[in-house]
Structure formats: structure tokens, C-alpha cells
PDB file of C-alpha atoms in Angstrom:
ATOM      1  CA  MET A   1      -3.271-159.202 -46.233  1.00 48.00           C
ATOM      2  CA  GLU A   2      -2.783-158.138 -49.833  1.00 53.00           C
ATOM      3  CA  SER A   3       0.767-157.574 -51.063  1.00 58.00           C
ATOM      4  CA  TRP A   4       1.505-154.720 -53.412  1.00 52.00           C
ATOM      5  CA  VAL A   5       4.030-154.631 -56.223  1.00 60.00           C
ATOM      6  CA  GLY A   6       4.227-150.924 -56.861  1.00 65.00           C
ATOM      7  CA  ARG A   7       3.555-147.705 -55.009  1.00 67.00           C
ATOM      8  CA  LEU A   8       4.079-144.200 -56.332  1.00 73.00           C
ATOM      9  CA  ALA A   9       3.715-141.454 -53.723  1.00 75.00           C
ATOM     10  CA  TRP A  10       3.615-137.694 -54.207  1.00 79.00           C
ATOM     11  CA  GLN A  11       5.006-136.510 -50.883  1.00 76.00           C
ATOM     12  CA  ARG A  12       5.794-133.152 -49.345  1.00 78.00           C
ATOM     13  CA  VAL A  13       9.522-133.478 -48.688  1.00 80.00           C
ATOM     14  CA  ILE A  14      11.307-130.755 -46.715  1.00 80.00           C
ATOM     15  CA  ASP A  15      14.552-132.496 -45.720  1.00 77.00           C
ATOM     16  CA  GLY A  16      16.009-135.723 -47.067  1.00 77.00           C
ATOM     17  CA  SER A  17      14.594-137.891 -49.818  1.00 77.00           C
ATOM     18  CA  ASP A  18      11.182-138.910 -48.428  1.00 74.00           C
ATOM     19  CA  ASN A  19       8.531-138.074 -45.853  1.00 72.00           C
ATOM     20  CA  TRP A  20       6.672-140.868 -44.082  1.00 71.00           C
ATOM     21  CA  GLY A  21       5.605-138.567 -41.256  1.00 72.00           C
ATOM     22  CA  GLN A  22       8.956-137.359 -39.984  1.00 75.00           C
ATOM     23  CA  SER A  23       8.383-133.881 -41.506  1.00 78.00           C
ATOM     24  CA  PRO A  24       5.269-131.694 -41.527  1.00 80.00           C
ATOM     25  CA  GLY A  25       2.888-131.796 -44.475  1.00 81.00           C
ATOM     26  CA  ALA A  26       1.360-128.915 -46.419  1.00 84.00           C
ATOM     27  CA  ASP A  27      -1.696-127.004 -45.176  1.00 89.00           C
ATOM     28  CA  PHE A  28      -4.465-127.163 -47.787  1.00 89.00           C
ATOM     29  CA  SER A  29      -7.261-126.362 -45.317  1.00 90.00           C
ATOM     30  CA  GLY A  30      -7.892-122.859 -46.698  1.00 89.00           C
ATOM     31  CA  GLY A  31      -8.564-123.960 -50.276  1.00 88.00           C
ATOM     32  CA  SER A  32     -12.182-125.180 -49.940  1.00 93.00           C
ATOM     33  CA  PHE A  33     -11.133-128.456 -51.562  1.00 93.00           C
ATOM     34  CA  HIS A  34     -13.717-131.240 -51.789  1.00 93.00           C
ATOM     35  CA  SER A  35     -11.759-133.758 -53.871  1.00 91.00           C
ATOM     36  CA  LEU A  36      -8.447-134.802 -55.337  1.00 88.00           C
ATOM     37  CA  ARG A  37      -8.615-135.770 -59.012  1.00 89.00           C
ATOM     38  CA  VAL A  38      -6.263-137.560 -61.358  1.00 87.00           C
ATOM     39  CA  TYR A  39      -6.407-138.627 -64.984  1.00 89.00           C
ATOM     40  CA  ALA A  40      -5.068-142.162 -65.449  1.00 86.00           C
ATOM     41  CA  LYS A  41      -4.844-144.767 -68.177  1.00 84.00           C
ATOM     42  CA  ASP A  42      -2.951-147.808 -69.366  1.00 79.00           C
ATOM     43  CA  PRO A  43      -1.364-147.583 -72.834  1.00 75.00           C
ATOM     44  CA  ASP A  44      -3.001-150.931 -73.726  1.00 63.00           C
ATOM     45  CA  THR A  45       0.140-152.408 -75.218  1.00 50.00           C
ATOM     46  CA  ALA A  46      -1.050-155.995 -74.727  1.00 50.00           C
ATOM     47  CA  GLY A  47      -4.800-155.637 -74.306  1.00 50.00           C
ATOM     48  CA  TYR A  48      -4.501-156.205 -70.548  1.00 49.00           C
ATOM     49  CA  PHE A  49      -5.730-153.395 -68.324  1.00 49.00           C
ATOM     50  CA  PRO A  50      -4.370-153.241 -64.773  1.00 50.00           C
ATOM     51  CA  ARG A  51      -6.245-152.707 -61.544  1.00 58.00           C
ATOM     52  CA  SER A  52      -5.000-149.857 -59.383  1.00 59.00           C
ATOM     53  CA  SER A  53      -6.086-148.023 -56.262  1.00 58.00           C
ATOM     54  CA  SER A  54      -5.209-144.603 -54.935  1.00 56.00           C
ATOM     55  CA  SER A  55      -5.067-142.879 -51.602  1.00 58.00           C
ATOM     56  CA  GLN A  56      -4.512-139.437 -50.197  1.00 58.00           C
ATOM     57  CA  GLY A  57      -3.245-137.887 -46.954  1.00 58.00           C
ATOM     58  CA  GLN A  58      -1.595-141.022 -45.536  1.00 55.00           C
ATOM     59  CA  CYS A  59       1.486-141.270 -43.307  1.00 51.00           C
ATOM     60  CA  ARG A  60      -0.584-141.701 -40.162  1.00 47.00           C
ATOM     61  CA  SER A  61       1.952-143.700 -38.145  1.00 48.00           C
ATOM     62  CA  LYS A  62       1.430-143.054 -34.442  1.00 51.00           C
ATOM     63  CA  ILE A  63       5.187-143.354 -33.941  1.00 50.00           C
ATOM     64  CA  LEU A  64       6.064-140.328 -36.063  1.00 54.00           C
ATOM     65  CA  ASP A  65       5.344-136.894 -34.648  1.00 61.00           C
ATOM     66  CA  LYS A  66       4.364-135.200 -37.941  1.00 64.00           C
ATOM     67  CA  ARG A  67       1.843-137.777 -39.143  1.00 66.00           C
ATOM     68  CA  ALA A  68      -0.827-136.703 -41.600  1.00 70.00           C
ATOM     69  CA  SER A  69      -4.037-135.174 -40.272  1.00 72.00           C
ATOM     70  CA  TYR A  70      -6.196-137.611 -42.295  1.00 68.00           C
ATOM     71  CA  ALA A  71      -6.175-140.473 -44.797  1.00 74.00           C
ATOM     72  CA  VAL A  72      -8.501-141.344 -47.673  1.00 74.00           C
ATOM     73  CA  ALA A  73      -8.405-144.689 -49.479  1.00 73.00           C
ATOM     74  CA  GLY A  74      -9.883-144.944 -52.949  1.00 70.00           C
ATOM     75  CA  LEU A  75     -11.546-147.916 -54.547  1.00 70.00           C
ATOM     76  CA  THR A  76      -9.570-150.311 -56.704  1.00 74.00           C
ATOM     77  CA  VAL A  77     -10.411-149.516 -60.322  1.00 78.00           C
ATOM     78  CA  GLN A  78      -9.788-151.194 -63.661  1.00 78.00           C
ATOM     79  CA  LEU A  79      -7.910-148.767 -65.890  1.00 80.00           C
ATOM     80  CA  THR A  80      -8.658-148.466 -69.594  1.00 82.00           C
ATOM     81  CA  GLY A  81      -6.702-147.377 -72.658  1.00 83.00           C
ATOM     82  CA  GLN A  82      -8.262-143.888 -72.522  1.00 87.00           C
ATOM     83  CA  PHE A  83      -7.652-141.233 -69.908  1.00 89.00           C
ATOM     84  CA  GLN A  84     -10.400-141.181 -67.284  1.00 88.00           C
ATOM     85  CA  ASP A  85     -10.915-138.744 -64.424  1.00 90.00           C
ATOM     86  CA  TYR A  86     -10.732-140.533 -61.052  1.00 87.00           C
ATOM     87  CA  CYS A  87     -11.885-138.762 -57.903  1.00 87.00           C
ATOM     88  CA  LEU A  88     -11.101-139.138 -54.191  1.00 86.00           C
ATOM     89  CA  SER A  89     -13.553-137.355 -51.895  1.00 87.00           C
ATOM     90  CA  LEU A  90     -12.056-135.015 -49.302  1.00 87.00           C
ATOM     91  CA  ASN A  91     -15.363-133.920 -47.771  1.00 88.00           C
ATOM     92  CA  GLY A  92     -15.056-133.579 -44.002  1.00 87.00           C
ATOM     93  CA  ARG A  93     -11.284-134.156 -43.995  1.00 86.00           C
ATOM     94  CA  ASP A  94      -8.775-132.088 -42.023  1.00 87.00           C
ATOM     95  CA  LEU A  95      -6.327-130.936 -44.722  1.00 87.00           C
ATOM     96  CA  SER A  96      -4.111-128.970 -42.311  1.00 87.00           C
ATOM     97  CA  ASN A  97      -1.211-131.465 -42.493  1.00 83.00           C
ATOM     98  CA  THR A  98      -1.168-133.199 -45.890  1.00 84.00           C
ATOM     99  CA  VAL A  99       1.997-135.305 -45.995  1.00 81.00           C
ATOM    100  CA  SER A 100       1.256-137.285 -49.159  1.00 81.00           C
ATOM    101  CA  PRO A 101      -1.261-135.581 -51.474  1.00 81.00           C
ATOM    102  CA  PHE A 102      -1.548-138.624 -53.776  1.00 81.00           C
ATOM    103  CA  THR A 103      -0.435-142.255 -53.815  1.00 80.00           C
ATOM    104  CA  ALA A 104      -1.069-144.794 -56.592  1.00 78.00           C
ATOM    105  CA  VAL A 105      -0.888-148.462 -55.577  1.00 75.00           C
ATOM    106  CA  VAL A 106      -0.739-151.547 -57.782  1.00 73.00           C
ATOM    107  CA  ALA A 107      -1.432-154.782 -55.915  1.00 69.00           C
ATOM    108  CA  LYS A 108      -0.147-158.192 -56.888  1.00 67.00           C
ATOM    109  CA  ALA A 109      -3.660-159.642 -56.853  1.00 65.00           C
ATOM    110  CA  GLY A 110      -5.409-159.022 -60.169  1.00 64.00           C
ATOM    111  CA  ASN A 111      -2.215-157.941 -61.941  1.00 65.00           C
ATOM    112  CA  ALA A 112      -0.418-161.004 -63.241  1.00 62.00           C
ATOM    113  CA  GLN A 113       1.439-159.238 -66.057  1.00 67.00           C
ATOM    114  CA  THR A 114       3.863-156.371 -66.443  1.00 67.00           C
ATOM    115  CA  ILE A 115       1.842-153.160 -66.448  1.00 71.00           C
ATOM    116  CA  VAL A 116       2.247-149.500 -67.272  1.00 75.00           C
ATOM    117  CA  ILE A 117       0.122-146.763 -65.735  1.00 80.00           C
ATOM    118  CA  ILE A 118       0.119-143.203 -67.041  1.00 85.00           C
ATOM    119  CA  LEU A 119      -0.957-140.466 -64.613  1.00 86.00           C
ATOM    120  CA  ASP A 120      -1.696-136.879 -65.603  1.00 90.00           C
ATOM    121  CA  ASP A 121      -3.098-133.695 -64.079  1.00 91.00           C
ATOM    122  CA  ILE A 122      -3.162-134.710 -60.398  1.00 89.00           C
ATOM    123  CA  ARG A 123      -4.960-131.836 -58.702  1.00 90.00           C
ATOM    124  CA  PHE A 124      -7.015-130.624 -55.761  1.00 91.00           C
ATOM    125  CA  SER A 125     -10.527-129.563 -56.781  1.00 94.00           C
ATOM    126  CA  THR A 126     -13.296-127.483 -55.222  1.00 96.00           C
ATOM    127  CA  GLU A 127     -15.834-129.812 -56.891  1.00 95.00           C
ATOM    128  CA  SER A 128     -17.195-132.868 -55.069  1.00 94.00           C
ATOM    129  CA  CYS A 129     -16.986-136.369 -56.507  1.00 89.00           C
ATOM    130  CA  ASN A 130     -20.168-137.519 -58.268  1.00 82.00           C
TER     131      ASN A 130
END
């Protein structure tokens, strides 16, 4: 089991301060979306580029009654000092209850130093991932 040191989640919050499946998600099923895209980089302050992974949908706990209708886990990638477009495929996914549209995860393994990740332009796209 890999431990993580940081998790940033974009959640649909209706009541309270978070939503881990206790509230319904947003319905993106009518948008013909095939991917979720994000630009990300590391400012390269020390020449060390972190490894990060991303996910989408999430909050699928069987205990909670409003769990997400799907989950997508992205590959762990090595960020660079320049913005790059990263893509999570949504092909064949049920987007009718999207609780957490995007989550960035930094794991302890492969990240021995203090890191900074800059995210920009997180968006649903009608284009498929290459």
C-alpha cells in the first residue's frame, strides 16, 4: 500500500465543507465529454521534478448513499518546469453523478523533497485523449 502526502480534490459541495459521497454530484452526462484535461507543472525551484497522479469521479464508498457513478485513475507522471496538458479518458463512463471532477495526488514514494505543483485550466473536453 502506497502512502500519499498530499491530495487536492475539486469536489461538488452542496452542504458543509466537503463531499465524500454524502451529497449528490453534478450531472455531466449531457455534455458529450470524452476527457478531463489539466495543465500542470512544477516551478523547478531546485531542479527536482515531482511525480504526481490524478483521478476523476471518485467517492465510490459503498457506505455512502450518494457515491459517484464512476471513477477514473490516471497514470503517475513526472512533471516538468513547463506547463503540459495531461488527459484522463472518460470514454464509456457514466457522468451522471460526478462527485469529485478532479483530484491531484502526490505520493510519498518518489517524492523525497518538498514540492510545488501548479495546476491550471482544469476542464472537461469533448476531445478524446491521444
